Short mmCIF file of C-alpha atoms and ligand atoms in Angstrom, two decimals:
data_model
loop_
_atom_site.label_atom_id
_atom_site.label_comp_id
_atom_site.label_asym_id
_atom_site.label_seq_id
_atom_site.Cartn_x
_atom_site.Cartn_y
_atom_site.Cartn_z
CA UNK V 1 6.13 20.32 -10.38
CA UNK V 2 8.15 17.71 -12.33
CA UNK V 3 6.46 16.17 -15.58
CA UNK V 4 7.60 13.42 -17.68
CA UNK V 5 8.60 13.77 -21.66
CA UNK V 6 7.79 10.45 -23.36
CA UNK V 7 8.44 9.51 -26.70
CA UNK V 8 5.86 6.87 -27.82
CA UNK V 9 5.85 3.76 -29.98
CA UNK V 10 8.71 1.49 -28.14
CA UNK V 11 7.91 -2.08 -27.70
CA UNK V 12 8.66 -2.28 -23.99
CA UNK V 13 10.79 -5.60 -23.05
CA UNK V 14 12.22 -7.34 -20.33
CA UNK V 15 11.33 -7.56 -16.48
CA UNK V 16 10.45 -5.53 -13.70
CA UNK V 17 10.00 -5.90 -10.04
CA UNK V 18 6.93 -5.17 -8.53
CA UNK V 19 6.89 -2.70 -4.79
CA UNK V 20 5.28 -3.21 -1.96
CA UNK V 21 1.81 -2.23 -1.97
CA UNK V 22 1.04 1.48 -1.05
CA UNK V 23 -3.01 0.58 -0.12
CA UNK V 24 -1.37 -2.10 2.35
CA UNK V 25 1.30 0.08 3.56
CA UNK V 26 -0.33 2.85 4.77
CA UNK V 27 -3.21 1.09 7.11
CA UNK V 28 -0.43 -1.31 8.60
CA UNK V 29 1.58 1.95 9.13
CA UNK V 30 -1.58 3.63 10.91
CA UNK V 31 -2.08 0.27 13.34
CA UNK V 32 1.23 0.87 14.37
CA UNK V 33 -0.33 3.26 16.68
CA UNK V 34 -1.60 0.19 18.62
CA UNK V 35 1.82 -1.45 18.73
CA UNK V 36 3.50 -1.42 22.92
CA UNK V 37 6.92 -2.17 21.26
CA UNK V 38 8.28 -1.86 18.10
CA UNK V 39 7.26 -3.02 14.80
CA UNK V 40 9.53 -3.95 11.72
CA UNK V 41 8.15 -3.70 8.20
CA UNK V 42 9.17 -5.01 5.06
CA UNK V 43 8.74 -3.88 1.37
CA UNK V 44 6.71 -0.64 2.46
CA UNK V 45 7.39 1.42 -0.54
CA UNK V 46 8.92 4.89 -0.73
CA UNK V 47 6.44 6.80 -1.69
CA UNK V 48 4.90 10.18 -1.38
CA UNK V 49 1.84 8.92 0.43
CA UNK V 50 3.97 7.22 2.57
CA UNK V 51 6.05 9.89 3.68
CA UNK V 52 2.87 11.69 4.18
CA UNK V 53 1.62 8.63 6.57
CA UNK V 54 4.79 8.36 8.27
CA UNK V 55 5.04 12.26 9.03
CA UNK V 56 1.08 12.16 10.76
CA UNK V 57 2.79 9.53 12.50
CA UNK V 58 5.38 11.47 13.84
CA UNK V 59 3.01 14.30 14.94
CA UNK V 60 1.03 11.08 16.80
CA UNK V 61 4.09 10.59 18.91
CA UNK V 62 5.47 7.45 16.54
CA UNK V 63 9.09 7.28 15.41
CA UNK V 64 9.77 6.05 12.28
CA UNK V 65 13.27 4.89 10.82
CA UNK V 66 14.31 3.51 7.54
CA UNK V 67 17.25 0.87 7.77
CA UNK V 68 19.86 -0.03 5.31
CA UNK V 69 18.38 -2.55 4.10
CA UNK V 70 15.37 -0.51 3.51
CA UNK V 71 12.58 -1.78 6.23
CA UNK V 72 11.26 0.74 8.27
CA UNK V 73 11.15 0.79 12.11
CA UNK V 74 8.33 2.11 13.99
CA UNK V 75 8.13 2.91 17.42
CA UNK V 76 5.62 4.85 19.96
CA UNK V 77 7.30 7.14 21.63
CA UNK V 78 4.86 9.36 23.24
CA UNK V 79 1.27 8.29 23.43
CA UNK V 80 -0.63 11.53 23.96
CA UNK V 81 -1.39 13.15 21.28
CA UNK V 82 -4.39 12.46 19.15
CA UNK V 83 -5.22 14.77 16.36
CA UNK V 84 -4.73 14.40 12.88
CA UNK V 85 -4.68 18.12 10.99
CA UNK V 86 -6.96 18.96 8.27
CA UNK V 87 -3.51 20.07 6.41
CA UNK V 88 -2.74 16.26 6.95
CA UNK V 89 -6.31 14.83 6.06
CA UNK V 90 -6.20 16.78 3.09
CA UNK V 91 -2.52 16.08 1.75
CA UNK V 92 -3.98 12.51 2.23
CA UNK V 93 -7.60 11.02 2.91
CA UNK V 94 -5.79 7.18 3.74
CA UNK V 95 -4.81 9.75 6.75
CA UNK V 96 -8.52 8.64 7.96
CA UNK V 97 -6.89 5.46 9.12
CA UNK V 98 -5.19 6.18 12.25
CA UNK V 99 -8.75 7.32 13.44
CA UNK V 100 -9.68 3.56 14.65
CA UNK V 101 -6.43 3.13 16.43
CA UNK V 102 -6.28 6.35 18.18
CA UNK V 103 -9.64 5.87 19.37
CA UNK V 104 -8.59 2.45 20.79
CA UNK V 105 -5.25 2.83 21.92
CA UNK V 106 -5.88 6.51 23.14
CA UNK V 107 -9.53 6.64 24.01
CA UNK V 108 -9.89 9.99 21.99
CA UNK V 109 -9.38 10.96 18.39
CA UNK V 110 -9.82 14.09 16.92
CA UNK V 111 -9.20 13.57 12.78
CA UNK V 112 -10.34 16.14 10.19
CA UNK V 113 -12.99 15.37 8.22
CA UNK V 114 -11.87 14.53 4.42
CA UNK V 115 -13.42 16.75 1.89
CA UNK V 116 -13.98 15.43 -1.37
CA UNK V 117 -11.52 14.55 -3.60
CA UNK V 118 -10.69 14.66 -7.67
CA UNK V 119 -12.07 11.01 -8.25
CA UNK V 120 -15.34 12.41 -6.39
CA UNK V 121 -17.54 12.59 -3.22
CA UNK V 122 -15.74 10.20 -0.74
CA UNK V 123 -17.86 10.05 2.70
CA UNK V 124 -16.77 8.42 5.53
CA UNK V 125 -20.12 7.63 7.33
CA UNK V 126 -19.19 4.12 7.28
CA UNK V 127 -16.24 4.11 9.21
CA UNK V 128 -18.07 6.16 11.72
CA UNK V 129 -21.01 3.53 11.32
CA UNK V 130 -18.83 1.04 13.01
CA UNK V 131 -16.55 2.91 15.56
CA UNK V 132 -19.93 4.21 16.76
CA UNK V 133 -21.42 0.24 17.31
CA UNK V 134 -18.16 -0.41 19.39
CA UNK V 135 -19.04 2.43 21.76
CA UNK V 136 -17.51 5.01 20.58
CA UNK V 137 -19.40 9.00 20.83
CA UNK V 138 -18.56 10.60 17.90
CA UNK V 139 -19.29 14.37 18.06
CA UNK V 140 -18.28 16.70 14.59
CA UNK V 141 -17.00 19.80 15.35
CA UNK V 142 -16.08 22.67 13.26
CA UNK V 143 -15.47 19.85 10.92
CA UNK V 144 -12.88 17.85 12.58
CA UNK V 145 -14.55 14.17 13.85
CA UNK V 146 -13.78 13.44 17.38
CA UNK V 147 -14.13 10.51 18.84
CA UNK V 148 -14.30 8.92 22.21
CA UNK V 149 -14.51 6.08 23.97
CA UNK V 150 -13.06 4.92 27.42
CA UNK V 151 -12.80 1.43 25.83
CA UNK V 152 -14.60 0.38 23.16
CA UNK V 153 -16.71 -2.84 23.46
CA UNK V 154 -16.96 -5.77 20.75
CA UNK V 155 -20.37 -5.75 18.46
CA UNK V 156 -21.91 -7.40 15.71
CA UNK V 157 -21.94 -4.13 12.23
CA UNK V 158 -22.93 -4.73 9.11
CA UNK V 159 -20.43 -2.63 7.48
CA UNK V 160 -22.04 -1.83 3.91
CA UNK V 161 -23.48 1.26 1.46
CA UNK V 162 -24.84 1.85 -1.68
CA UNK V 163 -21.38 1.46 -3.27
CA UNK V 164 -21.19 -2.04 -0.93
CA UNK V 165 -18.13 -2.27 1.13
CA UNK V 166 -15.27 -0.12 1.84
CA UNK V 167 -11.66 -0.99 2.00
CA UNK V 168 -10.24 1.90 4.64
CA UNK V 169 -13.55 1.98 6.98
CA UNK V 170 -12.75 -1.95 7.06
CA UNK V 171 -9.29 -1.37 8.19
CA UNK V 172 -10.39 1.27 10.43
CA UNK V 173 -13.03 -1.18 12.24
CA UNK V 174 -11.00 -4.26 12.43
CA UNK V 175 -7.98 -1.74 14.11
CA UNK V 176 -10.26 -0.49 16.61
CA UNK V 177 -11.94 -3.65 17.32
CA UNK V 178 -8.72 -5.32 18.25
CA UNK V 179 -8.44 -3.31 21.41
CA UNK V 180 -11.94 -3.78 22.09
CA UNK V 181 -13.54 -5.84 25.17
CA UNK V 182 -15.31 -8.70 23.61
CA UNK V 183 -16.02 -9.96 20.53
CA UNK V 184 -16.70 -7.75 16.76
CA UNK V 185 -18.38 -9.49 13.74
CA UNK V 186 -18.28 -7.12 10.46
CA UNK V 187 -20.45 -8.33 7.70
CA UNK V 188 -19.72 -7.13 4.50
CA UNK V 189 -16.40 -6.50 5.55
CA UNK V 190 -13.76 -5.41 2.19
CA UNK V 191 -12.56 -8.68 0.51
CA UNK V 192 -9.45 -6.45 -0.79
CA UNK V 193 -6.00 -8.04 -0.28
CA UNK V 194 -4.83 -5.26 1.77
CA UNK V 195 -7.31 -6.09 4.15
CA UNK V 196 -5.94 -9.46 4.61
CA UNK V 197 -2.42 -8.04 5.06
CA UNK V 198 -3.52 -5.88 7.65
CA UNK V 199 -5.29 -8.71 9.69
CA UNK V 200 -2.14 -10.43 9.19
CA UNK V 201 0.03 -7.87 10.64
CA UNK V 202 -2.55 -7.58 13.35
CA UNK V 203 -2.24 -10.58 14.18
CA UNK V 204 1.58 -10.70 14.32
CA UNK V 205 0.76 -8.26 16.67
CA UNK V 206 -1.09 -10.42 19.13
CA UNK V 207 -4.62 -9.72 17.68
CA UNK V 208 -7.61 -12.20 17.62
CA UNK V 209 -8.61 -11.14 13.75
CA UNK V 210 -10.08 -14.85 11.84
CA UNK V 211 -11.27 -13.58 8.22
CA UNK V 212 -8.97 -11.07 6.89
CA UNK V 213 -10.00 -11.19 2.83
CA UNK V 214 -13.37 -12.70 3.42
CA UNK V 215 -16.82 -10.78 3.89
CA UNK V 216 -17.13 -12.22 7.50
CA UNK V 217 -14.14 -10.40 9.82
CA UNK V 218 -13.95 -11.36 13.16
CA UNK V 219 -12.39 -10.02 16.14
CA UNK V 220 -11.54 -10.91 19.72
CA UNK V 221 -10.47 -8.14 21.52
CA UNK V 222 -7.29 -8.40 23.49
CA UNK V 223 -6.12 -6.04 26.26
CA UNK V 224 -2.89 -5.30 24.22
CA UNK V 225 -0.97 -5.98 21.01
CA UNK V 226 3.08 -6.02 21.12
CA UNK V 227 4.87 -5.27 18.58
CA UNK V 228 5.95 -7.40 14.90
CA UNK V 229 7.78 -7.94 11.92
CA UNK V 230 5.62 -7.50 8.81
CA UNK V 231 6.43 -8.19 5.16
CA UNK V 232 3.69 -6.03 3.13
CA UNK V 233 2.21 -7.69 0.01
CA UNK V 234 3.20 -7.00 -3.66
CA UNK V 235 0.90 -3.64 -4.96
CA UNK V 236 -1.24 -5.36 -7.52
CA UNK V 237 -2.61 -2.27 -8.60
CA UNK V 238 1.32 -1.24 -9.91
CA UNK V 239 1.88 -4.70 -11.12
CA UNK V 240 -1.52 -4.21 -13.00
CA UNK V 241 0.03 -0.96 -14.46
CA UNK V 242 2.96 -2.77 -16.18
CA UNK V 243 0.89 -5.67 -17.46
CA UNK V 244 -1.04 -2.64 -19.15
CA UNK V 245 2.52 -1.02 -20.08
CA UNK V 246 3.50 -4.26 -22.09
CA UNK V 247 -0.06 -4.82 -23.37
CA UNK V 248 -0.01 -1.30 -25.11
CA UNK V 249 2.93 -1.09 -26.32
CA UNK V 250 2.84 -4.78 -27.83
CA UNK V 251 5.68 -5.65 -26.15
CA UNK V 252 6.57 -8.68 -23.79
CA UNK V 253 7.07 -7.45 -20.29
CA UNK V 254 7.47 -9.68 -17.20
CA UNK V 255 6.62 -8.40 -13.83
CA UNK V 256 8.15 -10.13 -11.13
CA UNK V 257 6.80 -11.01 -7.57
CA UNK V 258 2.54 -9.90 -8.96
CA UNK V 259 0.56 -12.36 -7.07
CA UNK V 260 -1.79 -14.05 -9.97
CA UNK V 261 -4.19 -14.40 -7.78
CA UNK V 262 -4.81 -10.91 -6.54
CA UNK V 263 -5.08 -10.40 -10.26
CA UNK V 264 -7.27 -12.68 -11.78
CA UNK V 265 -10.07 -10.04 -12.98
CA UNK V 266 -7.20 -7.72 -14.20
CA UNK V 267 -6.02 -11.41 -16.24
CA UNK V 268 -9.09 -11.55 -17.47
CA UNK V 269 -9.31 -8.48 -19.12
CA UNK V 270 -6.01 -8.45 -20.52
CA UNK V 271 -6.63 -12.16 -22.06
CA UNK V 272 -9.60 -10.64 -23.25
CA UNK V 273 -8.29 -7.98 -25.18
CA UNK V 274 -6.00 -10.30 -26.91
CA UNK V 275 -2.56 -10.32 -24.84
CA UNK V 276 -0.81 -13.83 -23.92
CA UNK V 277 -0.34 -13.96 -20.46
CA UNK V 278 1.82 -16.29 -18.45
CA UNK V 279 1.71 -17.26 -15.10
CA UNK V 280 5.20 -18.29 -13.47
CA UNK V 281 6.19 -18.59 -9.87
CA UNK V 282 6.07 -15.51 -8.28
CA UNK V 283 5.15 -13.50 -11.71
CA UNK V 284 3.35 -12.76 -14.25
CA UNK V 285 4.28 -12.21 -18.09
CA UNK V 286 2.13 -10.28 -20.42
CA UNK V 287 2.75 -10.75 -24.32
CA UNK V 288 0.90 -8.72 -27.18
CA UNK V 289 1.04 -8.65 -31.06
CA UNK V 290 -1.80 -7.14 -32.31
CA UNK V 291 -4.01 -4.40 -31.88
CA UNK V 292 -6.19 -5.12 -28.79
CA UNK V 293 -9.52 -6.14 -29.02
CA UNK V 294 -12.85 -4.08 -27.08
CA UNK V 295 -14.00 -5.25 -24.23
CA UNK V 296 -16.74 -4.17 -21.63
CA UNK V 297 -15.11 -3.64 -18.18
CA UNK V 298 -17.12 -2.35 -14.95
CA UNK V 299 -14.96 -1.70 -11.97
CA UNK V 300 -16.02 -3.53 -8.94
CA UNK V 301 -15.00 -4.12 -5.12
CA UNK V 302 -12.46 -6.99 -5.03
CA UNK V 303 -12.25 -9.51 -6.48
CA UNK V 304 -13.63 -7.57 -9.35
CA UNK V 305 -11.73 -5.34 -11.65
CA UNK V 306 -10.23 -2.82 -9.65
CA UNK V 307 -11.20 1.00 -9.94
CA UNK V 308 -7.80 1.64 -9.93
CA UNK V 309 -6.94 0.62 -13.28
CA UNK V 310 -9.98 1.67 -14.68
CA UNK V 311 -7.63 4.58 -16.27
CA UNK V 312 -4.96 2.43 -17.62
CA UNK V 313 -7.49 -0.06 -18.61
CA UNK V 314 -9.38 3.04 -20.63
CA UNK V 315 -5.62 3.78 -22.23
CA UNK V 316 -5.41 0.45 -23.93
CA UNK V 317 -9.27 0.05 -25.43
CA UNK V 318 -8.80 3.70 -26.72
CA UNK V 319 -6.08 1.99 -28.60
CA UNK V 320 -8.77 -1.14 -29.41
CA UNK V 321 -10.40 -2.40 -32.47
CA UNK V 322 -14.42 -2.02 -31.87
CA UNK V 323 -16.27 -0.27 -28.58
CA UNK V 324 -16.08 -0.92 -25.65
CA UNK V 325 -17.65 -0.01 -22.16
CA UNK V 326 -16.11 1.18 -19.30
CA UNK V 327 -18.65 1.34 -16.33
CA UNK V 328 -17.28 2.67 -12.36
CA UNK V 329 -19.40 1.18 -9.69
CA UNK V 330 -17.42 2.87 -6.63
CA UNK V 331 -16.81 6.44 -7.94
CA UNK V 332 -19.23 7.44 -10.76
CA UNK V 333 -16.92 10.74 -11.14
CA UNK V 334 -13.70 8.64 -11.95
CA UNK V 335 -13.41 10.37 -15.41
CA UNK V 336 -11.27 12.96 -15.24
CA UNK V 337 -8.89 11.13 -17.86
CA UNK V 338 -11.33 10.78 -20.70
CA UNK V 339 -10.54 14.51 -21.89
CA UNK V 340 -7.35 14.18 -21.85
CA UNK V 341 -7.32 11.12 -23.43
CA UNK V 342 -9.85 13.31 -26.37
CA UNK V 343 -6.80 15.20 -26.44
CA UNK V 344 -4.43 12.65 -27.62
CA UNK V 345 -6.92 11.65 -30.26
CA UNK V 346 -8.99 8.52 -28.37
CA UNK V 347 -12.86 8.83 -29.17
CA UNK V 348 -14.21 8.57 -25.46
CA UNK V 349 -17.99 9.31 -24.65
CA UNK V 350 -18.82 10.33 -20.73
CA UNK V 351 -22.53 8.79 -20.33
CA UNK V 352 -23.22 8.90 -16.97
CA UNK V 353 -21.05 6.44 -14.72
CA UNK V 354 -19.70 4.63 -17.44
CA UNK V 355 -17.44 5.85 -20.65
CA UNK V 356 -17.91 4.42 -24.23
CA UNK V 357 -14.83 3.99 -25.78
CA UNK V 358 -14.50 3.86 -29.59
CA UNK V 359 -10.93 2.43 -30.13
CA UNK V 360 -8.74 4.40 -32.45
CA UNK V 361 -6.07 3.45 -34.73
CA UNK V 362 -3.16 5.29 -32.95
CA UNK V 363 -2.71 8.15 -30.16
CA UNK V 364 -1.06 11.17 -30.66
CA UNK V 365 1.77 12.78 -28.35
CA UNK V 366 -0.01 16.10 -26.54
CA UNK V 367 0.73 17.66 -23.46
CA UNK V 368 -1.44 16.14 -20.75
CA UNK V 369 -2.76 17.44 -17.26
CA UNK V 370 -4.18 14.19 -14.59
CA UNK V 371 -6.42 15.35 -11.50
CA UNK V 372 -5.36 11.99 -9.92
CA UNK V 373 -2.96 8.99 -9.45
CA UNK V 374 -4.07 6.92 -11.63
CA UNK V 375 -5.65 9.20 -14.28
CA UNK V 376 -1.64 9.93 -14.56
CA UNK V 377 -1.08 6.61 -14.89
CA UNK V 378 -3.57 6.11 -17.79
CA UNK V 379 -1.83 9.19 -19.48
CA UNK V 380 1.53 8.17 -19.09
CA UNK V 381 0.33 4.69 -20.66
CA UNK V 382 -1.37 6.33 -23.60
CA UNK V 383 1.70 8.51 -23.92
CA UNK V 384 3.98 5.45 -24.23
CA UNK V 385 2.12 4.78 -27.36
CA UNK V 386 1.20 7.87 -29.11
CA UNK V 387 2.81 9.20 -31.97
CA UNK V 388 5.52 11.96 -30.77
CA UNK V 389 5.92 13.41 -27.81
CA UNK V 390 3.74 13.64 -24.84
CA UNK V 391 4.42 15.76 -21.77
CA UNK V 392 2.53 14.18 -18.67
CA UNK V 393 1.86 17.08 -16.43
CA UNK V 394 1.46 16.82 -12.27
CA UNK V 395 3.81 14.16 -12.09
CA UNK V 396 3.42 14.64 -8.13
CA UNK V 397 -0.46 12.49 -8.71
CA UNK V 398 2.11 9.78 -9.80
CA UNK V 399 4.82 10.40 -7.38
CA UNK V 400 2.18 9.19 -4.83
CA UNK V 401 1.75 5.85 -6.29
CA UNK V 402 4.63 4.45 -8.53
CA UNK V 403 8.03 4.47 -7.10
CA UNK V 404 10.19 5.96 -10.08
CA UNK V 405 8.06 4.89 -12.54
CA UNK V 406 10.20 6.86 -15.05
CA UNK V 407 13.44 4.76 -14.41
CA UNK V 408 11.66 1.39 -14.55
CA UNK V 409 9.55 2.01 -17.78
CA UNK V 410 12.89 3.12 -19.35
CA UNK V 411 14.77 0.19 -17.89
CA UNK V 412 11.68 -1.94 -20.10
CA UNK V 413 12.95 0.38 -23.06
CA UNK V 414 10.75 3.36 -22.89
CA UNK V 415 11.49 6.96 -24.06
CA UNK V 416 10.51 8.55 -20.60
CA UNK V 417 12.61 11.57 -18.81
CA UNK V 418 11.29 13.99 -16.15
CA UNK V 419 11.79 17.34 -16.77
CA UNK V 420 12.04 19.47 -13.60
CA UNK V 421 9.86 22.27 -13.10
CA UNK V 422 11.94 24.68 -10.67
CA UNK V 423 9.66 27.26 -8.63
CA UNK V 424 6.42 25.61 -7.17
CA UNK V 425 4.91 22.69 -5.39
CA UNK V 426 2.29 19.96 -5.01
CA UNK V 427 -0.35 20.64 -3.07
CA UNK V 428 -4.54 19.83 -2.74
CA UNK V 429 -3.94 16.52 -2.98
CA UNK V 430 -6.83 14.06 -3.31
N1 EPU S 501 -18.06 4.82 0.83
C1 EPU S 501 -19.17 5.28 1.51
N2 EPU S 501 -19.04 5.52 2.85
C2 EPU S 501 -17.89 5.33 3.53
C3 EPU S 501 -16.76 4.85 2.83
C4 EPU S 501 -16.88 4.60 1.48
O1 EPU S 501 -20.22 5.47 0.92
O2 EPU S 501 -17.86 5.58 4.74
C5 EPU S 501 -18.16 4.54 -0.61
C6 EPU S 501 -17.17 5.36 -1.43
O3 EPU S 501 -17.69 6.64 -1.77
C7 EPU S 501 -16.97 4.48 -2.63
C8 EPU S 501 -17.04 3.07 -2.06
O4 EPU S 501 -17.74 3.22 -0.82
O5 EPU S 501 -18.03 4.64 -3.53
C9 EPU S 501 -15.71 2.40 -1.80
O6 EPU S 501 -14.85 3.27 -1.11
P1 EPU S 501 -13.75 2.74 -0.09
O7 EPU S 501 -14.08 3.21 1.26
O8 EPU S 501 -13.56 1.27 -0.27
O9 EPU S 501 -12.46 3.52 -0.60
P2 EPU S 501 -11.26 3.97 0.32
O10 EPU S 501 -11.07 3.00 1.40
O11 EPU S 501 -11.42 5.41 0.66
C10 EPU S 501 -9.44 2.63 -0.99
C11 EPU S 501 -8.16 2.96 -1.70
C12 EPU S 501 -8.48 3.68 -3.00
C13 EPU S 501 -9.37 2.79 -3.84
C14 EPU S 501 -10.63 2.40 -3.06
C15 EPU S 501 -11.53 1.43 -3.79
C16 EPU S 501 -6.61 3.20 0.12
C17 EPU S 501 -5.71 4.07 0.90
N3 EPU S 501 -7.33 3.78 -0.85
O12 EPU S 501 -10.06 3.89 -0.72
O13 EPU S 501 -7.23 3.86 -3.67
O14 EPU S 501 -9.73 3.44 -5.03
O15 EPU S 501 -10.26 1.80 -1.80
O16 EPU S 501 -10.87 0.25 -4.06
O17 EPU S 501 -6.65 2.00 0.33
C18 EPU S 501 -5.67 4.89 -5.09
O18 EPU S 501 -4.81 4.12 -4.64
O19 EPU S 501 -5.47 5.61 -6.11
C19 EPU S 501 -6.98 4.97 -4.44
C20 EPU S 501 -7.82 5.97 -4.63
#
């Protein structure tokens, strides 16, 4: 497995462009599964989860091409099969999300059950919640979830947990709804922006969908969908990441096509700790000077702060003047980072769900093992300014997330190479 070498303490400066977004990417690639021609999609980033996404797809009979220009074609080409591998379901859980389709497109699904994962104990009775209220029988068996339904009918869920609502078991409901004879209501329904650009596509698509981004979803079912040209939305969470990046290093960073407002309770925290930002047209600068100040941050379901940048948000108040709090709402066991982070010197306290941070003067360079995309992200943040070196291990957690991060933090300035590591390979991937 690769890792990355940085050398800490460079102000990072200049601009960088912001990727499609991988948590919009990969539900819009699983409702291409509903699509009767084919569909066209812009911006869907290169990534390791998406190549992951795209080969289930190809084991569920749907071709996919990348053109020149870099947008990737999708097309059915055989419309039988309907399983989804554990080997699949666990390189991936987003894998989850052709479940709805099949089921609607296919009448039958059969889709490992995810496990848990490094950032904790994700279930997936929700998304069962709903496909069952549309009609669908949902035996387990020998731990693979398989669905059926000759055609699912519309109905009114309430689509909500302890944790409140969930982005993917959305996605999955509003996919398998479209399809559906009648009319679906979800209450509760995931506010997150790559919800909306998934009832977007849909609806390029030929779907009924009113409410995409709003708590009240609803869906008339249609007897088909054709298929559409898509432009997926900017990845806030990656934008986020780089507003960190140039908050840490007390540097001046622009990131270029962020949507402000997908960000406003990431702007928040970052005024809050001290950095400048500025909002342009179509991006967002981040300026910093001094050390940050401590803030409280609890991680919320959109339009909160987003869990994840809880890691890189923990990077830069280890860095702070004062305590601060870090409290996770949607997975308690998000924490894995906090002994690494020990490691390069921060003062972090586990207390149940939530992490007290007592900011430290400076970092120093270690070498640093992530369970998790964004832990690695956190890591490779603190690394960027900690004394010396720091060698960010499991560079495949990032690989999933950030295209080349590597050559676009260095392009800012950064002392980051990846080293490779001939002789093994990623695998048990969250
Ligand atoms: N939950 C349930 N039951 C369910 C589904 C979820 O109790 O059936 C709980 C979860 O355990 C959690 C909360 O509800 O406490 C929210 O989970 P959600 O279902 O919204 O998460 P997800 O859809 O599995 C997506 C992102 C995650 C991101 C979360 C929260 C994708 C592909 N994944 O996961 O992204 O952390 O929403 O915003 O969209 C990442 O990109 O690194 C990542 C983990």
């Amino acid at each position: 497995m690769d890792r990355f070498i940085i050398e800490g303490g460079v102000r990072l400066r200049g601009k960088v462009s912001v990727s499609g977004a991988k948590n919009a990417a990969l539900p819009i690639l699983a409702a291409t599964l509903l699509a009767d021609g084919p569909c066209t999609l812009q911006d869907v980033p290169d990534l390791y989860d998406v190549r992951t996404m795209i080969g289930l797809l190809g084991e569920l009979g749907v071709e996919a091409k990348r053109r020149k220009d870099g947008a990737l074609v999708t097309r059915v080409v055989d419309a039988s099969p309907v399983t989804a591998s554990y080997e699949r379901v666990r390189a991936m859980r987003a894998s989850i999300c052709v479940l709805g389709p099949l089921v609607a497109r296919r009448g039958r699904a059969k889709v490992s059950m995810p496990g848990g994962c490094s950032i904790g104990v994700r279930p997936i009775d929700l998304h069962l919640k709903g496909l069952k209220a549309l009609g669908a029988r949902i035996p387990m068996e020998a731990g693979y979830v398989e669905a059926e339904a000759p055609r699912l009918r519309g109905a009114e869920i309430y689509l909500g947990g302890t944790a409140g609502s969930t982005v993917t078991g959305t996605a999955n409901v509003v996919m398998a709804a479209t399809l559906a004879e009648g009319r679906t209501v979800i209450e509760n329904a995931a506010c997150e922006p790559e919800v909306a650009d998934l009832c977007d596509f849909l609806r390029a698509m030929g779907a009924k969908v009113k409410g995409g981004g709003t708590p009240r979803i609803e869906i008339q079912g249609v007897a088909s969908l054709h298929g559409a040209r898509h432009r997926v939305i900017p990845d806030r969470i990656e934008a986020g990441t780089f507003l960190v990046a140039g908050a840490i290093t007390r540097g001046e960073v622009e990131v270029t096509g962020a949507r402000a407002e997908h960000l406003g309770a990431v702007r928040d925290f970052l005024q809050a700790t001290g950095a400048e930002l500025a909002v342009r047209d179509g991006s967002i600068a981040v300026r910093a000077s001094n050390r940050p100040r401590a803030v409280d941050v609890a991680t919320l379901p959109y339009p909160g702060f987003p869990t994840d940048l809880q890691a890189q948000a923990m990077a830069l108040l280890a860095v702070a003047e004062g305590i601060s709090v870090v409290s996770e709402r949607i997975y308690p066991d998000r924490f894995q980072h906090v002994a690494e982070l020990n490691r390069m010197g921060a003062n972090i306290r586990k207390e149940g769900p939530s992490a007290v941070i007592q900011g430290v003067l400076d970092l120093s360079g270690a070498p640093v093992q992530a369970t998790d995309l964004r832990a690695s992200a956190g890591l490779l943040l603190a690394g960027l300014v900690a004394r010396g070196a720091t060698e960010v291990n499991r560079v495949d957690h990032i690989d999933r997330g950030y295209e080349r991060i590597e050559e676009r933090l260095a392009a800012l300035g950064a002392r980051i190479v990846r080293k490779p590591y001939a002789g093994s390979r990623a695998s048990d991937r969250g």
